[in-house]
PDB file of C-alpha atoms in Angstrom:
ATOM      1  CA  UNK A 296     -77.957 -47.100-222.689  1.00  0.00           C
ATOM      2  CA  UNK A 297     -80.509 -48.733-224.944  1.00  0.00           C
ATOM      3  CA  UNK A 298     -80.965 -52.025-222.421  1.00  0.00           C
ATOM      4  CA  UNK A 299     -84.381 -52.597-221.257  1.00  0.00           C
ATOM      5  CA  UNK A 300     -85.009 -50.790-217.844  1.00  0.00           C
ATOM      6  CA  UNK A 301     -86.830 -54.037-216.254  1.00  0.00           C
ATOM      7  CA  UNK A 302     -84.366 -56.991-214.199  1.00  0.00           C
ATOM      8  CA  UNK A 303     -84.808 -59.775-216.876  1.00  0.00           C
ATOM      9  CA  UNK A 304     -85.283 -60.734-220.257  1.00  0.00           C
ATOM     10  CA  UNK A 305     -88.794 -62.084-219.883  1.00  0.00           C
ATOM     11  CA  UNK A 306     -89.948 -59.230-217.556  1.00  0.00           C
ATOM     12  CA  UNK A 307     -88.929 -56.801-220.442  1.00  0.00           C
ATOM     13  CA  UNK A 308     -90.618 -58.562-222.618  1.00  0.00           C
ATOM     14  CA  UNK A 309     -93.895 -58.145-221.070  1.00  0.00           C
ATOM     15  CA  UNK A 310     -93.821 -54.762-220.106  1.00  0.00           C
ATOM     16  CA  UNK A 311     -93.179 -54.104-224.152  1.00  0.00           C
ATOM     17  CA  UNK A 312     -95.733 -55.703-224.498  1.00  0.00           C
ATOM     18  CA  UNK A 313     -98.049 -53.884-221.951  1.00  0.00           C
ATOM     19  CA  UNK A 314     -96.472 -50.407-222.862  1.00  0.00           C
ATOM     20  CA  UNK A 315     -97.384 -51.140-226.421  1.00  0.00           C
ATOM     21  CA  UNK A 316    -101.013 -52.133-225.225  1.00  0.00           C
ATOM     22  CA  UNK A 317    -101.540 -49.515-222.767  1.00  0.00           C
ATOM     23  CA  UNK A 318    -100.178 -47.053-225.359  1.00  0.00           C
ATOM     24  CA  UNK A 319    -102.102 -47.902-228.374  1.00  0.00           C
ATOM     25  CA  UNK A 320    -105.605 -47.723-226.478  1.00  0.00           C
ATOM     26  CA  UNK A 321    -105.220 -44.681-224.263  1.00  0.00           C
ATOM     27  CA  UNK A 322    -102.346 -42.866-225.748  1.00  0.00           C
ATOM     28  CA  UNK A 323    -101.893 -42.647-229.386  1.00  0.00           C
ATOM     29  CA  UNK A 324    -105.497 -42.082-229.754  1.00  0.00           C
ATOM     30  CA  UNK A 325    -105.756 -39.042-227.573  1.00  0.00           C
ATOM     31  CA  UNK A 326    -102.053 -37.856-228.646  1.00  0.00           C
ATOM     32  CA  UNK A 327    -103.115 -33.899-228.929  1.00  0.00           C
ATOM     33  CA  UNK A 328    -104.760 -33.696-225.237  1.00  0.00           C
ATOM     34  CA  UNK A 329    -101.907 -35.938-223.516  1.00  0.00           C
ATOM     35  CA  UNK A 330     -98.235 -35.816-222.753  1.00  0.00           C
ATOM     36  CA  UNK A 331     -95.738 -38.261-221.477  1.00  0.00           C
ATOM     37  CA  UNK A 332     -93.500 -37.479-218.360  1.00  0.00           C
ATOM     38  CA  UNK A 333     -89.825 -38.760-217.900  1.00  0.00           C
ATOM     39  CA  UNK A 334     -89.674 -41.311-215.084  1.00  0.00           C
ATOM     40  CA  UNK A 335     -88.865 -39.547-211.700  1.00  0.00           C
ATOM     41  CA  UNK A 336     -85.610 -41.200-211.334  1.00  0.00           C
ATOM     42  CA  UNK A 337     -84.500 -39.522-214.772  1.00  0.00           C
ATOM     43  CA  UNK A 338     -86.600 -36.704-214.875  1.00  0.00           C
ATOM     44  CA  UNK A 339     -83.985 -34.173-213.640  1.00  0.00           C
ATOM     45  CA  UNK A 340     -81.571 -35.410-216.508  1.00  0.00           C
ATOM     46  CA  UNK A 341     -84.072 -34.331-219.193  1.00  0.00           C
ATOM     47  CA  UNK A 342     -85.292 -31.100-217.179  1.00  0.00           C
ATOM     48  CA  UNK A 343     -88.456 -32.498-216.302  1.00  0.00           C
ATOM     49  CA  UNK A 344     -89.232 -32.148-219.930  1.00  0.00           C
ATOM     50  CA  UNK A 345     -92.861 -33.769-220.968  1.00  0.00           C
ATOM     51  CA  UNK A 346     -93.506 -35.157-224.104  1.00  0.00           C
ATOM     52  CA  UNK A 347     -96.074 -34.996-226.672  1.00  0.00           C
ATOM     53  CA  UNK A 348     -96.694 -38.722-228.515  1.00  0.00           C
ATOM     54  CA  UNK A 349     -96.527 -37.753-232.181  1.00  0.00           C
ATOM     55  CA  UNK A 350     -96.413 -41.339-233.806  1.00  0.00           C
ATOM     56  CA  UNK A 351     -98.019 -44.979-232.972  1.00  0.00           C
ATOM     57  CA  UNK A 352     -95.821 -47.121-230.911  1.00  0.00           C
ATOM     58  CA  UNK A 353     -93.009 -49.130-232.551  1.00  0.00           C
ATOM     59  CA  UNK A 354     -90.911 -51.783-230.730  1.00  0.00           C
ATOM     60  CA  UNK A 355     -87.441 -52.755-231.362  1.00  0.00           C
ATOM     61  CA  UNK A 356     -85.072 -55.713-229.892  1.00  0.00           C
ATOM     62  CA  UNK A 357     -88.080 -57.184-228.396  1.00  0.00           C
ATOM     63  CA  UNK A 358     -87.850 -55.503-225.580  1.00  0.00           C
ATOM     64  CA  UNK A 359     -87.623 -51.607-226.458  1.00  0.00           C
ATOM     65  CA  UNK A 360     -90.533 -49.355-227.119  1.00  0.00           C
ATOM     66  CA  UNK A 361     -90.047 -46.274-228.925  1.00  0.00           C
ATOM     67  CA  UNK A 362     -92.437 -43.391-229.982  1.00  0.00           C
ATOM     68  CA  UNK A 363     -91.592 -40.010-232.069  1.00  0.00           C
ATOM     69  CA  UNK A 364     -92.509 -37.157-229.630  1.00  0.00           C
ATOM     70  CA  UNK A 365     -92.071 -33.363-229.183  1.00  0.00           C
ATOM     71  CA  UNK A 366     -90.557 -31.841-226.477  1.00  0.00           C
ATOM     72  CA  UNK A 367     -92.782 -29.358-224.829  1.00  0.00           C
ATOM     73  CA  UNK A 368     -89.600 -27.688-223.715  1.00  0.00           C
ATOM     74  CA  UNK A 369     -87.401 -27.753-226.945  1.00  0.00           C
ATOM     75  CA  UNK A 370     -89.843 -27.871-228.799  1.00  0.00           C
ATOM     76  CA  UNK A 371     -87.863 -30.382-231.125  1.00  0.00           C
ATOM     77  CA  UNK A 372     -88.924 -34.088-232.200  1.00  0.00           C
ATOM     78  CA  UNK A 373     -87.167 -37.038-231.162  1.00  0.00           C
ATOM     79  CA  UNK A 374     -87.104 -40.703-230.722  1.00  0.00           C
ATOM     80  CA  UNK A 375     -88.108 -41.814-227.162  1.00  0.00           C
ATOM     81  CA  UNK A 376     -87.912 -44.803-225.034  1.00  0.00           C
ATOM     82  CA  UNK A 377     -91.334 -45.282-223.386  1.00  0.00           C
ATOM     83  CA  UNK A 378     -92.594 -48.241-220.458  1.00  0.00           C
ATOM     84  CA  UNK A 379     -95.625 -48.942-218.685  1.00  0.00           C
ATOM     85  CA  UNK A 380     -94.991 -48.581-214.871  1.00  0.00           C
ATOM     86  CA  UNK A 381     -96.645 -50.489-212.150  1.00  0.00           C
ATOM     87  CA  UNK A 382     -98.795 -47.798-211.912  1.00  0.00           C
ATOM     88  CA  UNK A 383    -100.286 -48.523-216.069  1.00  0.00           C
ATOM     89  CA  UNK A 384     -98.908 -45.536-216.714  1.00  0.00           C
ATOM     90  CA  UNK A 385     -96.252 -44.301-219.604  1.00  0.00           C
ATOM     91  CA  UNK A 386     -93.213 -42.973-218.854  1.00  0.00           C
ATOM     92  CA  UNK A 387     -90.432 -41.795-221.050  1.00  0.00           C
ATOM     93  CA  UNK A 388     -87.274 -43.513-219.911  1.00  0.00           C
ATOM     94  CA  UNK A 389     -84.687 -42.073-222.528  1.00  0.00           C
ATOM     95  CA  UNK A 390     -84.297 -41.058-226.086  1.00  0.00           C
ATOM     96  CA  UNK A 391     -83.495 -43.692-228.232  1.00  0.00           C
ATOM     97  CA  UNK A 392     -81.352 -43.868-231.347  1.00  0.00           C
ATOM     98  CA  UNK A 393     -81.276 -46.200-234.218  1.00  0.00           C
ATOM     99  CA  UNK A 394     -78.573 -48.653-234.269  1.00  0.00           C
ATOM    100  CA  UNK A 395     -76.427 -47.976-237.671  1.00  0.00           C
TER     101      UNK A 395
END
């Protein structure tokens, strides 16, 4: 559950890379005005929830970038998974949770 979303190692690694670029300039910075959709193909899963970025951008395994984010739904916090798409945009692709 906590793979990378993208076909191989070295793809991965550049869209954590991108995702934490794209993220740190047009995200985090504008955190109160913008939220973060779930990716369509997961979106139903998490009730087409949208999240609000609450923290900067931390990556994990190389490959995994996670932010702390509110649920405009649940109102709760959580870890989340986020990517850059093809599209530069960021997507939530799952919560995360730290390995013990």
């Amino acid at each position: 559950m906590n793979a990378p979303t993208a076909t191989s190692p070295e793809m991965a690694t550049l869209v954590a890379d991108r995702t934490l670029d794209k993220y740190a300039k047009d995200y985090f910075p504008r955190r109160e005005q913008v939220t973060i959709s779930f990716r369509g193909d997961i979106a139903e899963k998490h009730s087409y929830d949208k999240i609000r970025p609450l923290s900067e951008a931390q990556r994990h395994d190389k490959n995994i970038v996670v932010i702390e984010g509110l649920s405009q739904k649940k109102g709760t916090t959580a870890l989340y998974r986020i990517e850059c798409n093809s599209w530069n945009l960021i997507e939530a692709v799952g919560l995360w949770e730290q390995p013990a």
